[in-house]
Amino acid sequence: MKKLAFVAATAAFALAACGETTDASEEAVADTVEVPADEAMADVPAPVVDEEVMTEEEAEESMNVTEEAAQSAADRAEATANRALDAAAAAEAAAAELEAAEAE
């Protein structure tokens, strides 16, 4: 008897759950999706053509020039860093020489 009541209650809950649909296609109809979107876009100005937009060829050329400039800047930075390291080594040698001279 308890088993029959349990099965009947389970079946009743299962059938009750089937009473409503959660299918997204039924909820997303034009009235609930497109109309609010259209209303939201009603006050947006129309797009305009940007006369200053670069063509693909111009963008590629600009990128090449930029890469060349970046490589040149990197080369100059490396040369400056090497000169700074040389100066630091010379300063260290001079400091060591000065300490040696003072120790005598």
Short mmCIF file of N, CA, C and O in Angstrom, two decimals:
data_model
loop_
_atom_site.label_atom_id
_atom_site.label_comp_id
_atom_site.label_asym_id
_atom_site.label_seq_id
_atom_site.Cartn_x
_atom_site.Cartn_y
_atom_site.Cartn_z
N MET A 1 0.82 -1.18 0.00
CA MET A 1 0.00 0.00 0.00
C MET A 1 0.87 1.25 0.00
O MET A 1 0.58 2.19 -0.74
N LYS A 2 1.93 1.25 0.85
CA LYS A 2 2.83 2.40 0.89
C LYS A 2 3.53 2.58 -0.45
O LYS A 2 3.75 3.70 -0.90
N LYS A 3 3.89 1.46 -1.08
CA LYS A 3 4.56 1.54 -2.38
C LYS A 3 3.63 2.13 -3.42
O LYS A 3 4.04 2.94 -4.25
N LEU A 4 2.39 1.75 -3.39
CA LEU A 4 1.42 2.25 -4.34
C LEU A 4 1.20 3.75 -4.14
O LEU A 4 1.14 4.51 -5.12
N ALA A 5 1.16 4.19 -2.91
CA ALA A 5 0.98 5.62 -2.62
C ALA A 5 2.22 6.40 -3.09
O ALA A 5 2.11 7.50 -3.64
N PHE A 6 3.39 5.83 -2.88
CA PHE A 6 4.63 6.48 -3.31
C PHE A 6 4.68 6.60 -4.83
O PHE A 6 5.02 7.66 -5.37
N VAL A 7 4.33 5.52 -5.53
CA VAL A 7 4.33 5.53 -6.99
C VAL A 7 3.30 6.52 -7.50
O VAL A 7 3.54 7.28 -8.45
N ALA A 8 2.13 6.56 -6.88
CA ALA A 8 1.08 7.48 -7.32
C ALA A 8 1.51 8.93 -7.10
O ALA A 8 1.28 9.79 -7.95
N ALA A 9 2.13 9.21 -5.95
CA ALA A 9 2.59 10.57 -5.67
C ALA A 9 3.69 10.98 -6.65
O ALA A 9 3.70 12.11 -7.17
N THR A 10 4.61 10.07 -6.93
CA THR A 10 5.69 10.35 -7.88
C THR A 10 5.12 10.61 -9.27
O THR A 10 5.53 11.54 -9.97
N ALA A 11 4.17 9.80 -9.69
CA ALA A 11 3.54 9.98 -11.00
C ALA A 11 2.80 11.31 -11.06
O ALA A 11 2.84 12.01 -12.07
N ALA A 12 2.14 11.68 -9.97
CA ALA A 12 1.40 12.94 -9.94
C ALA A 12 2.37 14.12 -10.07
O ALA A 12 2.10 15.08 -10.81
N PHE A 13 3.49 14.07 -9.36
CA PHE A 13 4.49 15.14 -9.47
C PHE A 13 5.09 15.19 -10.87
O PHE A 13 5.33 16.26 -11.43
N ALA A 14 5.34 14.01 -11.44
CA ALA A 14 5.91 13.97 -12.80
C ALA A 14 4.95 14.58 -13.80
O ALA A 14 5.34 15.33 -14.69
N LEU A 15 3.68 14.25 -13.68
CA LEU A 15 2.69 14.81 -14.61
C LEU A 15 2.50 16.30 -14.38
O LEU A 15 2.29 17.06 -15.32
N ALA A 16 2.58 16.74 -13.15
CA ALA A 16 2.44 18.16 -12.86
C ALA A 16 3.61 18.94 -13.46
O ALA A 16 3.44 20.06 -13.94
N ALA A 17 4.79 18.36 -13.43
CA ALA A 17 5.96 19.02 -14.00
C ALA A 17 5.86 19.13 -15.51
O ALA A 17 6.40 20.05 -16.11
N CYS A 18 5.15 18.23 -16.12
CA CYS A 18 5.00 18.26 -17.57
C CYS A 18 3.96 19.27 -18.02
O CYS A 18 3.82 19.52 -19.21
N GLY A 19 3.24 19.87 -17.12
CA GLY A 19 2.18 20.79 -17.48
C GLY A 19 2.70 22.08 -18.09
O GLY A 19 2.03 22.71 -18.90
N GLU A 20 3.90 22.53 -17.73
CA GLU A 20 4.45 23.77 -18.27
C GLU A 20 5.63 23.44 -19.18
O GLU A 20 6.37 22.51 -18.94
N THR A 21 5.80 24.26 -20.18
CA THR A 21 6.91 24.04 -21.09
C THR A 21 8.04 25.03 -20.75
O THR A 21 7.79 26.15 -20.36
N THR A 22 9.25 24.58 -20.89
CA THR A 22 10.40 25.46 -20.72
C THR A 22 11.18 25.54 -22.02
O THR A 22 12.35 25.84 -22.03
N ASP A 23 10.48 25.25 -23.11
CA ASP A 23 11.10 25.29 -24.43
C ASP A 23 11.38 26.74 -24.80
O ASP A 23 10.48 27.57 -24.85
N ALA A 24 12.62 27.06 -25.07
CA ALA A 24 13.02 28.44 -25.36
C ALA A 24 12.38 28.96 -26.64
O ALA A 24 12.14 30.15 -26.77
N SER A 25 12.09 28.09 -27.57
CA SER A 25 11.52 28.56 -28.83
C SER A 25 10.13 29.14 -28.65
O SER A 25 9.71 30.00 -29.40
N GLU A 26 9.39 28.67 -27.65
CA GLU A 26 8.06 29.22 -27.41
C GLU A 26 8.13 30.55 -26.68
O GLU A 26 7.27 31.39 -26.83
N GLU A 27 9.16 30.76 -25.87
CA GLU A 27 9.28 32.00 -25.12
C GLU A 27 9.88 33.12 -25.98
O GLU A 27 9.59 34.28 -25.78
N ALA A 28 10.71 32.76 -26.91
CA ALA A 28 11.42 33.76 -27.72
C ALA A 28 10.71 33.96 -29.05
O ALA A 28 11.21 33.62 -30.10
N VAL A 29 9.56 34.53 -29.00
CA VAL A 29 8.83 34.86 -30.23
C VAL A 29 9.10 36.31 -30.57
O VAL A 29 9.63 37.07 -29.76
N ALA A 30 8.70 36.73 -31.75
CA ALA A 30 9.02 38.08 -32.23
C ALA A 30 8.52 39.16 -31.28
O ALA A 30 9.17 40.18 -31.11
N ASP A 31 7.40 38.95 -30.66
CA ASP A 31 6.86 39.97 -29.75
C ASP A 31 7.71 40.16 -28.52
O ASP A 31 7.73 41.24 -27.93
N THR A 32 8.42 39.12 -28.09
CA THR A 32 9.20 39.24 -26.86
C THR A 32 10.66 39.53 -27.12
O THR A 32 11.38 39.89 -26.21
N VAL A 33 11.12 39.37 -28.35
CA VAL A 33 12.54 39.57 -28.64
C VAL A 33 12.76 40.75 -29.59
O VAL A 33 13.47 41.69 -29.28
N GLU A 34 12.14 40.71 -30.75
CA GLU A 34 12.42 41.71 -31.77
C GLU A 34 11.83 43.08 -31.45
O GLU A 34 12.46 44.10 -31.70
N VAL A 35 10.63 43.11 -30.91
CA VAL A 35 10.00 44.39 -30.63
C VAL A 35 10.79 45.19 -29.60
O VAL A 35 11.08 46.37 -29.83
N PRO A 36 11.17 44.61 -28.46
CA PRO A 36 11.99 45.40 -27.52
C PRO A 36 13.32 45.84 -28.12
O PRO A 36 13.80 46.93 -27.85
N ALA A 37 13.91 45.00 -28.95
CA ALA A 37 15.17 45.38 -29.58
C ALA A 37 14.96 46.53 -30.55
O ALA A 37 15.77 47.46 -30.61
N ASP A 38 13.90 46.48 -31.31
CA ASP A 38 13.59 47.57 -32.23
C ASP A 38 13.33 48.86 -31.48
O ASP A 38 13.76 49.93 -31.89
N GLU A 39 12.60 48.76 -30.36
CA GLU A 39 12.31 49.95 -29.57
C GLU A 39 13.59 50.54 -28.98
O GLU A 39 13.76 51.76 -28.93
N ALA A 40 14.52 49.69 -28.57
CA ALA A 40 15.77 50.16 -27.99
C ALA A 40 16.63 50.87 -29.03
O ALA A 40 17.37 51.79 -28.71
N MET A 41 16.54 50.47 -30.27
CA MET A 41 17.36 51.05 -31.33
C MET A 41 16.66 52.21 -32.05
O MET A 41 17.22 52.77 -32.98
N ALA A 42 15.46 52.58 -31.61
CA ALA A 42 14.70 53.61 -32.31
C ALA A 42 15.39 54.96 -32.31
O ALA A 42 15.34 55.69 -33.29
N ASP A 43 16.05 55.35 -31.22
CA ASP A 43 16.66 56.67 -31.11
C ASP A 43 18.12 56.70 -31.55
O ASP A 43 18.76 57.74 -31.45
N VAL A 44 18.66 55.61 -32.02
CA VAL A 44 20.06 55.55 -32.42
C VAL A 44 20.21 56.17 -33.81
O VAL A 44 19.45 55.85 -34.72
N PRO A 45 21.18 57.07 -33.98
CA PRO A 45 21.35 57.69 -35.30
C PRO A 45 21.87 56.67 -36.32
O PRO A 45 22.50 55.67 -35.95
N ALA A 46 21.61 56.94 -37.56
CA ALA A 46 22.05 56.05 -38.63
C ALA A 46 23.57 56.09 -38.73
O ALA A 46 24.19 57.12 -38.46
N PRO A 47 24.19 54.99 -39.11
CA PRO A 47 25.65 54.98 -39.25
C PRO A 47 26.10 55.89 -40.39
O PRO A 47 25.38 56.08 -41.37
N VAL A 48 27.28 56.45 -40.24
CA VAL A 48 27.85 57.32 -41.27
C VAL A 48 29.15 56.71 -41.78
O VAL A 48 29.82 55.97 -41.06
N VAL A 49 29.50 57.06 -42.99
CA VAL A 49 30.73 56.55 -43.58
C VAL A 49 31.89 57.38 -43.05
O VAL A 49 31.87 58.61 -43.08
N ASP A 50 32.92 56.71 -42.56
CA ASP A 50 34.11 57.39 -42.07
C ASP A 50 35.07 57.57 -43.25
O ASP A 50 35.61 56.61 -43.79
N GLU A 51 35.27 58.82 -43.64
CA GLU A 51 36.10 59.12 -44.80
C GLU A 51 37.58 58.89 -44.52
O GLU A 51 38.38 58.78 -45.44
N GLU A 52 37.96 58.86 -43.25
CA GLU A 52 39.37 58.72 -42.90
C GLU A 52 39.79 57.28 -42.63
O GLU A 52 40.89 57.04 -42.16
N VAL A 53 38.92 56.33 -42.90
CA VAL A 53 39.23 54.93 -42.65
C VAL A 53 40.35 54.49 -43.60
O VAL A 53 40.34 54.81 -44.78
N MET A 54 41.30 53.77 -43.06
CA MET A 54 42.41 53.28 -43.87
C MET A 54 41.97 52.06 -44.68
O MET A 54 41.22 51.23 -44.20
N THR A 55 42.49 51.97 -45.89
CA THR A 55 42.24 50.77 -46.68
C THR A 55 43.15 49.67 -46.14
O THR A 55 44.07 49.92 -45.35
N GLU A 56 42.89 48.47 -46.56
CA GLU A 56 43.69 47.35 -46.10
C GLU A 56 45.16 47.50 -46.52
O GLU A 56 46.07 47.20 -45.76
N GLU A 57 45.38 48.02 -47.73
CA GLU A 57 46.75 48.23 -48.21
C GLU A 57 47.46 49.30 -47.38
O GLU A 57 48.64 49.16 -47.03
N GLU A 58 46.74 50.39 -47.06
CA GLU A 58 47.33 51.45 -46.25
C GLU A 58 47.67 50.95 -44.85
O GLU A 58 48.71 51.29 -44.29
N ALA A 59 46.80 50.13 -44.30
CA ALA A 59 47.05 49.58 -42.96
C ALA A 59 48.28 48.67 -42.98
O ALA A 59 49.11 48.73 -42.07
N GLU A 60 48.41 47.86 -44.02
CA GLU A 60 49.57 46.97 -44.13
C GLU A 60 50.85 47.77 -44.28
O GLU A 60 51.86 47.48 -43.65
N GLU A 61 50.82 48.82 -45.11
CA GLU A 61 51.99 49.67 -45.30
C GLU A 61 52.36 50.37 -44.00
O GLU A 61 53.53 50.44 -43.63
N SER A 62 51.37 50.87 -43.30
CA SER A 62 51.62 51.54 -42.02
C SER A 62 52.21 50.58 -41.01
O SER A 62 53.10 50.94 -40.24
N MET A 63 51.72 49.35 -41.01
CA MET A 63 52.23 48.35 -40.08
C MET A 63 53.68 48.03 -40.40
O MET A 63 54.50 47.88 -39.50
N ASN A 64 54.03 47.95 -41.68
CA ASN A 64 55.41 47.67 -42.06
C ASN A 64 56.33 48.80 -41.62
O ASN A 64 57.42 48.59 -41.12
N VAL A 65 55.90 50.03 -41.82
CA VAL A 65 56.69 51.18 -41.40
C VAL A 65 56.84 51.15 -39.88
O VAL A 65 57.92 51.40 -39.35
N THR A 66 55.79 50.83 -39.18
CA THR A 66 55.84 50.77 -37.73
C THR A 66 56.80 49.68 -37.26
O THR A 66 57.54 49.88 -36.31
N GLU A 67 56.79 48.53 -37.93
CA GLU A 67 57.72 47.45 -37.57
C GLU A 67 59.16 47.89 -37.79
O GLU A 67 60.03 47.60 -36.98
N GLU A 68 59.41 48.58 -38.90
CA GLU A 68 60.77 49.06 -39.19
C GLU A 68 61.19 50.08 -38.14
O GLU A 68 62.33 50.05 -37.65
N ALA A 69 60.28 50.98 -37.77
CA ALA A 69 60.60 51.98 -36.76
C ALA A 69 60.84 51.32 -35.41
O ALA A 69 61.75 51.71 -34.67
N ALA A 70 60.08 50.31 -35.09
CA ALA A 70 60.26 49.61 -33.83
C ALA A 70 61.60 48.88 -33.80
O ALA A 70 62.30 48.89 -32.78
N GLN A 71 61.99 48.27 -34.90
CA GLN A 71 63.28 47.58 -34.96
C GLN A 71 64.42 48.57 -34.82
O GLN A 71 65.39 48.33 -34.12
N SER A 72 64.28 49.72 -35.49
CA SER A 72 65.30 50.76 -35.39
C SER A 72 65.42 51.26 -33.95
O SER A 72 66.53 51.44 -33.43
N ALA A 73 64.30 51.49 -33.31
CA ALA A 73 64.30 51.96 -31.91
C ALA A 73 64.92 50.91 -31.00
O ALA A 73 65.68 51.23 -30.08
N ALA A 74 64.63 49.64 -31.26
CA ALA A 74 65.20 48.56 -30.45
C ALA A 74 66.71 48.50 -30.63
O ALA A 74 67.45 48.30 -29.65
N ASP A 75 67.18 48.68 -31.85
CA ASP A 75 68.63 48.68 -32.11
C ASP A 75 69.31 49.85 -31.38
O ASP A 75 70.37 49.68 -30.77
N ARG A 76 68.68 51.04 -31.43
CA ARG A 76 69.26 52.20 -30.73
C ARG A 76 69.26 51.98 -29.22
O ARG A 76 70.23 52.33 -28.53
N ALA A 77 68.20 51.38 -28.70
CA ALA A 77 68.13 51.12 -27.26
C ALA A 77 69.20 50.12 -26.84
O ALA A 77 69.83 50.27 -25.79
N GLU A 78 69.43 49.12 -27.68
CA GLU A 78 70.46 48.13 -27.37
C GLU A 78 71.85 48.78 -27.37
O GLU A 78 72.67 48.52 -26.48
N ALA A 79 72.11 49.65 -28.33
CA ALA A 79 73.40 50.34 -28.39
C ALA A 79 73.57 51.23 -27.17
O ALA A 79 74.66 51.27 -26.56
N THR A 80 72.51 51.92 -26.76
CA THR A 80 72.59 52.78 -25.58
C THR A 80 72.84 51.95 -24.33
O THR A 80 73.65 52.33 -23.47
N ALA A 81 72.17 50.81 -24.22
CA ALA A 81 72.38 49.93 -23.07
C ALA A 81 73.81 49.41 -23.03
O ALA A 81 74.42 49.33 -21.95
N ASN A 82 74.35 49.07 -24.18
CA ASN A 82 75.74 48.59 -24.23
C ASN A 82 76.71 49.69 -23.80
O ASN A 82 77.68 49.42 -23.07
N ARG A 83 76.48 50.93 -24.25
CA ARG A 83 77.33 52.03 -23.82
C ARG A 83 77.22 52.26 -22.31
O ARG A 83 78.21 52.54 -21.64
N ALA A 84 76.02 52.12 -21.77
CA ALA A 84 75.83 52.29 -20.33
C ALA A 84 76.56 51.20 -19.56
O ALA A 84 77.18 51.46 -18.52
N LEU A 85 76.52 49.97 -20.07
CA LEU A 85 77.25 48.88 -19.41
C LEU A 85 78.76 49.12 -19.47
O LEU A 85 79.47 48.86 -18.49
N ASP A 86 79.24 49.61 -20.61
CA ASP A 86 80.67 49.92 -20.73
C ASP A 86 81.06 51.03 -19.75
O ASP A 86 82.11 50.95 -19.09
N ALA A 87 80.21 52.05 -19.63
CA ALA A 87 80.49 53.14 -18.70
C ALA A 87 80.47 52.64 -17.26
O ALA A 87 81.31 53.04 -16.44
N ALA A 88 79.56 51.75 -16.93
CA ALA A 88 79.49 51.20 -15.58
C ALA A 88 80.73 50.37 -15.28
O ALA A 88 81.29 50.43 -14.17
N ALA A 89 81.20 49.61 -16.27
CA ALA A 89 82.40 48.80 -16.07
C ALA A 89 83.62 49.71 -15.89
O ALA A 89 84.49 49.44 -15.04
N ALA A 90 83.67 50.80 -16.67
CA ALA A 90 84.79 51.73 -16.53
C ALA A 90 84.75 52.42 -15.18
O ALA A 90 85.80 52.61 -14.52
N ALA A 91 83.57 52.78 -14.70
CA ALA A 91 83.44 53.41 -13.39
C ALA A 91 83.84 52.45 -12.28
O ALA A 91 84.51 52.83 -11.30
N GLU A 92 83.49 51.20 -12.44
CA GLU A 92 83.86 50.19 -11.44
C GLU A 92 85.38 49.99 -11.41
O GLU A 92 85.99 49.89 -10.34
N ALA A 93 85.99 49.97 -12.59
CA ALA A 93 87.44 49.82 -12.65
C ALA A 93 88.12 51.04 -12.04
O ALA A 93 89.13 50.90 -11.31
N ALA A 94 87.60 52.23 -12.31
CA ALA A 94 88.17 53.45 -11.74
C ALA A 94 88.03 53.46 -10.23
O ALA A 94 88.95 53.86 -9.50
N ALA A 95 86.89 52.98 -9.72
CA ALA A 95 86.68 52.93 -8.27
C ALA A 95 87.65 51.95 -7.63
O ALA A 95 88.22 52.21 -6.56
N ALA A 96 87.86 50.82 -8.28
CA ALA A 96 88.80 49.83 -7.75
C ALA A 96 90.22 50.39 -7.76
O ALA A 96 91.00 50.18 -6.82
N GLU A 97 90.57 51.12 -8.82
CA GLU A 97 91.90 51.72 -8.91
C GLU A 97 92.07 52.79 -7.83
O GLU A 97 93.15 52.89 -7.20
N LEU A 98 91.04 53.57 -7.57
CA LEU A 98 91.09 54.60 -6.54
C LEU A 98 91.26 53.96 -5.15
O LEU A 98 92.05 54.44 -4.33
N GLU A 99 90.53 52.89 -4.89
CA GLU A 99 90.65 52.19 -3.60
C GLU A 99 92.06 51.63 -3.42
O GLU A 99 92.62 51.66 -2.34
N ALA A 100 92.59 51.09 -4.52
CA ALA A 100 93.96 50.55 -4.44
C ALA A 100 94.97 51.64 -4.16
O ALA A 100 95.92 51.44 -3.40
N ALA A 101 94.78 52.81 -4.77
CA ALA A 101 95.69 53.92 -4.58
C ALA A 101 95.60 54.46 -3.14
O ALA A 101 96.61 54.84 -2.55
N GLU A 102 94.41 54.47 -2.60
CA GLU A 102 94.23 54.95 -1.22
C GLU A 102 94.77 53.96 -0.21
O GLU A 102 95.19 54.35 0.88
N ALA A 103 94.78 52.70 -0.55
CA ALA A 103 95.26 51.67 0.38
C ALA A 103 96.80 51.72 0.50
O ALA A 103 97.34 51.28 1.50
N GLU A 104 97.48 52.24 -0.47
CA GLU A 104 98.94 52.29 -0.42
C GLU A 104 99.45 53.32 0.47
O GLU A 104 99.45 54.13 1.12
#
